[in-house]
Amino acid sequence: LTAAIYLARLNRKVLILDSRQSRASLIPRSHNHPAFPNGIEGPELLERMRAQLRKYGVEINRSIVQRIERRPLGDLVVHTEKQVYDAKNVVLATGIEDNLPPINDAQRMVRSGHIRLCPICDGFEIARRPVVVIGATERAAAEARFIRAFTDYITIATFGEAVDMSTQTIDRLSRGGINIRYEGFKDCIALKDGGVDLLLENSAPLSGVVLYSALGVRPRSALARELGVELEEDGRVKVNAHQGTAVPGFYAVGDVVTGLNQLGVSMAQGEVAAVAAHNRLRESETD
Ligand SMILES: Cc1cc2nc3c(=O)[nH]c(=O)nc-3n(C[C@H](O)[C@H](O)[C@H](O)COP(=O)(O)OP(=O)(O)OC[C@H]3O[C@@H](n4cnc5c(N)ncnc54)[C@H](O)[C@@H]3O)c2cc1C
């Protein structure tokens, strides 16, 4: 959306193809996004950006892009279920999908803030309450240790899985007072204050805890991979300083590119890609 705002204001013809499954639409209220002292709900932020685009007459087409290919002379061809579009440049901003825990209605619980995914975003609001981090890997351990900045009461719950962590990591967790609970999952009850009661098999519940899930993500980078663009080891798109790839005119921005998974970072990358695409078009135009 940011790239499109910039391109529209650079007098470029721009079309947005969006299947409307933004992670931003799951944000109950962001308090770290600059310029919103009282925070802003993810859906409202998206709607404000779409309103800004409508002002410039940018078409936002709700559709799923199925394939992108390159013509012999370099133009890009974008296929949706119903239509085919020719483009000089494409900015891929397809984001990532979160692996969610086996909790009933997990996505709804993310939207309501009962399952959290991003301590950079909302760790501040933990305010020293007890935290449970779901996961059994080095990622969960790293997240639990990151959360130490906000509380001293942290438990890792593996939901019945054996841990896949080095002995050094396990020692470090234990030195930091972070417990690991191995019991299977039974139930998760949402509380009014945003916390949950977490019921585990054959043991005492973890009551009134703030719940984080650290089960990893799946980058939505298949369109880039199928186009022949190089991916990083974690499956995200490899880009240069201008968000460009080895395919001329194909840019990638936001969570689908290795980075912080933050709104501001995604927006900044969208701005960089938009100006790079604009300059690329200028090069092919006569002065
Ligand atoms: C619960 C939660 C809380 C968060 N809180 C914060 C916060 O407080 N502060 C912060 O900075 N960040 C926060 N984030 C992170 C933030 O939402 C993301 O960093 C940001 O949305 C990334 O933007 P993006 O454009 O890369 O991807 P997204 O916003 O995920 O958008 C990707 C878009 O691409 C579309 N798409 C994907 N594949 C296709 C396809 N084949 N065809 C067409 N369209 C497609 C999707 O439908 C989606 O609309 C939070 C995330 C979550 C989940």
Short mmCIF file of C-alpha atoms and ligand atoms in Angstrom, two decimals:
data_model
loop_
_atom_site.label_atom_id
_atom_site.label_comp_id
_atom_site.label_asym_id
_atom_site.label_seq_id
_atom_site.Cartn_x
_atom_site.Cartn_y
_atom_site.Cartn_z
CA LEU A 1 0.00 0.00 0.00
CA THR A 2 2.85 2.37 0.81
CA ALA A 3 4.65 1.62 -2.47
CA ALA A 4 1.38 2.32 -4.31
CA ILE A 5 0.87 5.66 -2.52
CA TYR A 6 4.37 6.73 -3.56
CA LEU A 7 4.01 5.50 -7.15
CA ALA A 8 0.63 7.22 -7.54
CA ARG A 9 2.16 10.47 -6.31
CA LEU A 10 5.00 10.02 -8.80
CA ASN A 11 2.31 10.00 -11.51
CA ARG A 12 2.78 6.31 -12.29
CA LYS A 13 -0.01 3.95 -13.31
CA VAL A 14 -0.32 1.50 -10.42
CA LEU A 15 -2.63 -1.41 -9.66
CA ILE A 16 -2.89 -3.28 -6.35
CA LEU A 17 -3.73 -6.98 -6.41
CA ASP A 18 -4.49 -8.06 -2.85
CA SER A 19 -6.07 -11.19 -1.38
CA ARG A 20 -6.76 -9.20 1.84
CA GLN A 21 -5.02 -11.43 4.38
CA SER A 22 -2.70 -8.84 5.85
CA ARG A 23 -1.04 -9.59 9.18
CA ALA A 24 -1.79 -5.96 9.94
CA SER A 25 -5.50 -6.83 9.94
CA LEU A 26 -4.82 -9.03 13.00
CA ILE A 27 -3.27 -6.24 15.09
CA PRO A 28 -5.67 -5.50 17.99
CA ARG A 29 -3.97 -2.12 18.59
CA SER A 30 -0.41 -1.15 17.76
CA HIS A 31 1.28 1.09 20.30
CA ASN A 32 4.74 1.20 18.71
CA HIS A 33 3.81 2.54 15.31
CA PRO A 34 5.13 6.12 15.27
CA ALA A 35 2.73 9.09 15.26
CA PHE A 36 -0.15 7.34 17.06
CA PRO A 37 0.27 8.25 20.75
CA ASN A 38 -2.89 6.31 21.70
CA GLY A 39 -2.12 3.44 19.34
CA ILE A 40 -4.00 2.39 16.24
CA GLU A 41 -5.92 -0.77 15.35
CA GLY A 42 -4.46 -2.70 12.40
CA PRO A 43 -7.70 -2.67 10.33
CA GLU A 44 -8.02 1.10 10.80
CA LEU A 45 -4.43 1.70 9.67
CA LEU A 46 -5.10 -0.36 6.53
CA GLU A 47 -8.34 1.52 5.86
CA ARG A 48 -6.58 4.88 6.20
CA MET A 49 -4.00 3.79 3.63
CA ARG A 50 -6.69 2.56 1.25
CA ALA A 51 -8.53 5.90 1.67
CA GLN A 52 -5.29 7.70 0.78
CA LEU A 53 -5.02 5.54 -2.35
CA ARG A 54 -8.64 6.21 -3.36
CA LYS A 55 -7.79 9.92 -3.37
CA TYR A 56 -5.39 9.26 -6.23
CA GLY A 57 -7.78 6.91 -8.03
CA VAL A 58 -5.64 3.81 -7.48
CA GLU A 59 -7.55 0.60 -8.19
CA ILE A 60 -7.37 -2.02 -5.46
CA ASN A 61 -8.38 -5.33 -6.92
CA ARG A 62 -9.26 -8.11 -4.48
CA SER A 63 -7.70 -11.17 -6.09
CA ILE A 64 -5.07 -13.87 -5.66
CA VAL A 65 -1.98 -13.67 -7.84
CA GLN A 66 -1.24 -17.19 -9.04
CA ARG A 67 1.87 -16.72 -11.17
CA ILE A 68 4.31 -14.10 -12.37
CA GLU A 69 6.45 -14.63 -15.46
CA ARG A 70 8.92 -12.67 -17.53
CA ARG A 71 8.52 -11.97 -21.24
CA PRO A 72 11.62 -12.38 -23.44
CA LEU A 73 11.98 -8.57 -23.69
CA GLY A 74 11.78 -8.13 -19.92
CA ASP A 75 8.21 -7.07 -19.13
CA LEU A 76 6.51 -8.94 -16.32
CA VAL A 77 3.19 -10.75 -16.68
CA VAL A 78 1.00 -11.22 -13.62
CA HIS A 79 -1.70 -13.91 -13.63
CA THR A 80 -4.69 -13.94 -11.30
CA GLU A 81 -7.57 -16.46 -11.40
CA LYS A 82 -9.47 -14.27 -13.85
CA GLN A 83 -7.08 -11.82 -15.49
CA VAL A 84 -3.60 -11.33 -16.88
CA TYR A 85 -1.76 -8.03 -16.42
CA ASP A 86 1.37 -6.70 -18.12
CA ALA A 87 3.68 -4.66 -15.89
CA LYS A 88 7.01 -2.91 -16.29
CA ASN A 89 7.64 -3.38 -12.56
CA VAL A 90 6.20 -5.55 -9.80
CA VAL A 91 6.54 -4.91 -6.05
CA LEU A 92 5.96 -8.14 -4.13
CA ALA A 93 4.56 -7.44 -0.64
CA THR A 94 2.95 -10.79 0.13
CA GLY A 95 4.12 -11.04 3.76
CA ILE A 96 4.30 -14.18 5.88
CA GLU A 97 1.91 -16.58 7.59
CA ASP A 98 2.28 -17.48 11.26
CA ASN A 99 2.32 -21.09 12.42
CA LEU A 100 -0.37 -20.99 15.08
CA PRO A 101 -0.71 -23.30 18.11
CA PRO A 102 -3.41 -26.03 18.26
CA ILE A 103 -5.74 -23.78 20.25
CA ASN A 104 -9.40 -23.49 19.19
CA ASP A 105 -10.05 -20.40 17.09
CA ALA A 106 -6.37 -19.43 17.31
CA GLN A 107 -6.66 -16.68 14.69
CA ARG A 108 -9.56 -15.05 16.49
CA MET A 109 -7.50 -15.21 19.71
CA VAL A 110 -4.64 -13.43 17.89
CA ARG A 111 -7.02 -10.71 16.73
CA SER A 112 -8.35 -10.23 20.26
CA GLY A 113 -4.82 -10.07 21.67
CA HIS A 114 -5.09 -13.29 23.75
CA ILE A 115 -2.43 -15.00 21.65
CA ARG A 116 0.49 -12.70 20.93
CA LEU A 117 3.09 -13.12 18.22
CA CYS A 118 5.43 -10.18 18.52
CA PRO A 119 7.10 -9.08 21.77
CA ILE A 120 8.84 -6.20 19.95
CA CYS A 121 5.32 -4.92 19.23
CA ASP A 122 3.56 -5.47 22.56
CA GLY A 123 6.13 -6.64 25.16
CA PHE A 124 5.82 -3.25 26.86
CA GLU A 125 2.19 -4.01 27.74
CA ILE A 126 3.17 -7.22 29.62
CA ALA A 127 3.90 -4.92 32.57
CA ARG A 128 5.63 -7.60 34.71
CA ARG A 129 2.76 -10.12 34.42
CA PRO A 130 3.61 -13.85 34.09
CA VAL A 131 4.22 -14.98 30.51
CA VAL A 132 3.99 -18.35 28.77
CA VAL A 133 5.82 -18.84 25.47
CA ILE A 134 4.56 -21.73 23.31
CA GLY A 135 7.31 -23.59 21.46
CA ALA A 136 10.04 -26.17 21.82
CA THR A 137 12.84 -24.81 19.67
CA GLU A 138 15.73 -22.35 19.81
CA ARG A 139 13.26 -19.77 18.47
CA ALA A 140 11.04 -20.19 21.55
CA ALA A 141 14.10 -19.96 23.82
CA ALA A 142 15.26 -16.76 22.09
CA GLU A 143 11.77 -15.26 22.36
CA ALA A 144 11.53 -16.17 26.06
CA ARG A 145 14.92 -14.55 26.72
CA PHE A 146 13.87 -11.45 24.74
CA ILE A 147 10.79 -11.16 26.98
CA ARG A 148 13.02 -10.96 30.08
CA ALA A 149 13.15 -7.21 29.40
CA PHE A 150 9.47 -7.01 30.41
CA THR A 151 8.95 -9.56 33.19
CA ASP A 152 10.77 -12.01 35.46
CA TYR A 153 8.04 -14.68 35.30
CA ILE A 154 8.44 -16.71 32.12
CA THR A 155 7.55 -20.33 31.29
CA ILE A 156 8.07 -22.16 28.02
CA ALA A 157 5.25 -24.63 27.23
CA THR A 158 6.13 -27.29 24.65
CA PHE A 159 2.59 -28.77 24.48
CA GLY A 160 3.94 -32.29 24.75
CA GLU A 161 6.87 -31.95 22.36
CA ALA A 162 10.46 -32.77 23.25
CA VAL A 163 12.66 -29.69 23.17
CA ASP A 164 14.89 -29.12 20.17
CA MET A 165 17.41 -26.87 21.94
CA SER A 166 21.13 -27.16 22.65
CA THR A 167 22.20 -28.04 26.21
CA GLN A 168 23.82 -24.59 26.32
CA THR A 169 20.44 -22.98 25.59
CA ILE A 170 18.65 -25.13 28.19
CA ASP A 171 21.31 -24.19 30.80
CA ARG A 172 20.96 -20.54 29.89
CA LEU A 173 17.17 -20.68 30.30
CA SER A 174 17.49 -22.33 33.66
CA ARG A 175 20.10 -19.77 34.82
CA GLY A 176 17.66 -17.03 33.74
CA GLY A 177 14.84 -18.59 35.81
CA ILE A 178 12.84 -19.61 32.72
CA ASN A 179 10.98 -22.91 33.34
CA ILE A 180 10.06 -25.43 30.69
CA ARG A 181 6.73 -27.30 30.97
CA TYR A 182 6.43 -30.42 28.81
CA GLU A 183 2.78 -31.39 29.44
CA GLY A 184 0.32 -31.70 26.57
CA PHE A 185 -2.22 -28.95 25.84
CA LYS A 186 -5.76 -29.24 27.20
CA ASP A 187 -7.52 -25.89 26.89
CA CYS A 188 -7.02 -22.14 26.76
CA ILE A 189 -9.54 -19.79 28.34
CA ALA A 190 -9.52 -16.13 27.33
CA LEU A 191 -9.78 -13.65 30.22
CA LYS A 192 -11.20 -10.13 30.18
CA ASP A 193 -7.83 -8.50 30.95
CA GLY A 194 -6.21 -9.95 27.80
CA GLY A 195 -4.53 -12.81 29.68
CA VAL A 196 -5.48 -16.50 29.53
CA ASP A 197 -5.84 -19.54 31.79
CA LEU A 198 -3.77 -22.26 30.15
CA LEU A 199 -4.82 -25.81 31.07
CA LEU A 200 -2.21 -28.53 30.59
CA GLU A 201 -2.69 -32.30 30.84
CA ASN A 202 -2.39 -33.85 34.31
CA SER A 203 -1.01 -30.78 36.02
CA ALA A 204 -1.91 -27.47 37.60
CA PRO A 205 -3.12 -24.77 35.18
CA LEU A 206 -1.06 -21.72 34.37
CA SER A 207 -3.57 -19.05 35.41
CA GLY A 208 -3.79 -15.43 34.30
CA VAL A 209 -0.79 -15.54 31.99
CA VAL A 210 0.11 -13.49 28.92
CA LEU A 211 0.46 -15.96 26.05
CA TYR A 212 3.02 -15.75 23.24
CA SER A 213 3.34 -18.22 20.38
CA ALA A 214 6.83 -18.77 18.99
CA LEU A 215 6.17 -21.48 16.40
CA GLY A 216 7.75 -19.74 13.43
CA VAL A 217 6.43 -18.36 10.15
CA ARG A 218 6.00 -19.34 6.51
CA PRO A 219 7.12 -16.65 4.07
CA ARG A 220 4.70 -16.19 1.18
CA SER A 221 7.55 -16.18 -1.34
CA ALA A 222 6.39 -18.87 -3.80
CA LEU A 223 5.63 -16.33 -6.57
CA ALA A 224 9.23 -15.05 -6.38
CA ARG A 225 10.72 -18.55 -6.24
CA GLU A 226 8.73 -19.67 -9.30
CA LEU A 227 9.95 -16.58 -11.16
CA GLY A 228 13.52 -17.72 -10.49
CA VAL A 229 14.32 -15.13 -7.79
CA GLU A 230 16.87 -16.20 -5.19
CA LEU A 231 15.56 -16.81 -1.68
CA GLU A 232 17.38 -16.59 1.65
CA GLU A 233 17.87 -19.71 3.77
CA ASP A 234 14.73 -18.85 5.76
CA GLY A 235 12.65 -18.76 2.55
CA ARG A 236 12.40 -14.99 2.35
CA VAL A 237 13.26 -13.03 -0.78
CA LYS A 238 16.84 -11.88 -1.24
CA VAL A 239 16.96 -8.17 -2.15
CA ASN A 240 19.53 -5.43 -2.71
CA ALA A 241 19.67 -2.00 -1.06
CA HIS A 242 16.90 -0.77 -3.41
CA GLN A 243 14.67 -3.78 -2.62
CA GLY A 244 15.44 -5.09 -6.10
CA THR A 245 16.13 -8.70 -7.08
CA ALA A 246 18.17 -10.29 -9.86
CA VAL A 247 15.03 -10.09 -12.05
CA PRO A 248 14.95 -6.51 -13.45
CA GLY A 249 11.82 -4.67 -12.35
CA PHE A 250 10.92 -7.19 -9.66
CA TYR A 251 11.10 -5.79 -6.12
CA ALA A 252 10.19 -7.30 -2.76
CA VAL A 253 9.32 -5.49 0.49
CA GLY A 254 7.95 -6.09 3.97
CA ASP A 255 7.73 -9.31 5.95
CA VAL A 256 8.44 -11.45 2.86
CA VAL A 257 11.95 -9.95 2.98
CA THR A 258 14.23 -10.82 5.90
CA GLY A 259 13.82 -8.15 8.54
CA LEU A 260 12.01 -7.13 11.67
CA ASN A 261 8.41 -7.92 10.68
CA GLN A 262 7.33 -4.41 11.53
CA LEU A 263 4.90 -1.98 9.92
CA GLY A 264 7.40 0.86 9.74
CA VAL A 265 10.09 -1.32 8.18
CA SER A 266 7.65 -2.64 5.56
CA MET A 267 6.47 0.87 4.76
CA ALA A 268 10.02 2.21 4.43
CA GLN A 269 10.94 -0.66 2.13
CA GLY A 270 7.81 0.09 0.05
CA GLU A 271 8.98 3.70 -0.32
CA VAL A 272 12.47 2.59 -1.42
CA ALA A 273 11.06 0.11 -3.96
CA ALA A 274 8.59 2.66 -5.36
CA VAL A 275 11.29 5.26 -5.99
CA ALA A 276 13.60 2.60 -7.49
CA ALA A 277 10.82 1.47 -9.86
CA HIS A 278 10.08 5.10 -10.78
CA ASN A 279 13.76 5.77 -11.54
CA ARG A 280 13.96 2.59 -13.59
CA LEU A 281 11.02 3.82 -15.70
CA ARG A 282 12.64 7.27 -16.03
CA GLU A 283 15.77 5.62 -17.48
CA SER A 284 13.71 4.08 -20.26
CA GLU A 285 11.93 7.36 -21.04
CA THR A 286 13.30 10.11 -23.25
CA ASP A 287 14.43 13.34 -21.46
C1 LIG B 1 -0.87 -9.95 15.94
C2 LIG B 1 0.10 -9.04 15.27
C3 LIG B 1 0.47 -7.86 15.88
C4 LIG B 1 1.38 -7.02 15.26
N1 LIG B 1 1.68 -5.83 15.87
C5 LIG B 1 2.51 -4.97 15.26
C6 LIG B 1 2.82 -3.72 15.85
O1 LIG B 1 2.29 -3.36 16.91
N2 LIG B 1 3.72 -2.94 15.24
C7 LIG B 1 4.32 -3.28 14.06
O2 LIG B 1 5.13 -2.51 13.53
N3 LIG B 1 4.02 -4.46 13.46
C8 LIG B 1 3.15 -5.29 14.03
N4 LIG B 1 2.86 -6.51 13.41
C9 LIG B 1 3.54 -6.84 12.15
C10 LIG B 1 2.88 -6.19 10.93
O3 LIG B 1 1.53 -6.56 10.85
C11 LIG B 1 3.63 -6.63 9.68
O4 LIG B 1 5.01 -6.35 9.80
C12 LIG B 1 3.10 -5.92 8.43
O5 LIG B 1 1.71 -6.12 8.27
C13 LIG B 1 3.86 -6.44 7.20
O6 LIG B 1 3.36 -5.83 6.05
P1 LIG B 1 3.49 -6.58 4.65
O7 LIG B 1 2.90 -5.65 3.66
O8 LIG B 1 4.84 -7.10 4.45
O9 LIG B 1 2.57 -7.89 4.79
P2 LIG B 1 0.99 -8.01 5.16
O10 LIG B 1 0.53 -6.80 5.92
O11 LIG B 1 0.85 -9.34 5.79
O12 LIG B 1 0.32 -7.98 3.74
C14 LIG B 1 0.55 -8.96 2.78
C15 LIG B 1 -0.60 -8.88 1.80
O13 LIG B 1 -0.29 -9.65 0.63
C16 LIG B 1 -1.47 -10.34 0.28
N5 LIG B 1 -1.08 -11.52 -0.52
C17 LIG B 1 -0.28 -12.55 -0.17
N6 LIG B 1 -0.16 -13.42 -1.18
C18 LIG B 1 -0.91 -12.92 -2.20
C19 LIG B 1 -1.21 -13.35 -3.51
N7 LIG B 1 -0.70 -14.49 -4.02
N8 LIG B 1 -2.03 -12.59 -4.28
C20 LIG B 1 -2.55 -11.43 -3.81
N9 LIG B 1 -2.30 -10.97 -2.58
C21 LIG B 1 -1.49 -11.70 -1.78
C22 LIG B 1 -2.12 -10.71 1.59
O14 LIG B 1 -3.49 -11.02 1.41
C23 LIG B 1 -1.89 -9.44 2.39
O15 LIG B 1 -2.95 -8.51 2.21
C24 LIG B 1 1.95 -7.37 14.01
C25 LIG B 1 1.58 -8.57 13.38
C26 LIG B 1 0.66 -9.40 14.00
C27 LIG B 1 0.24 -10.68 13.31
#
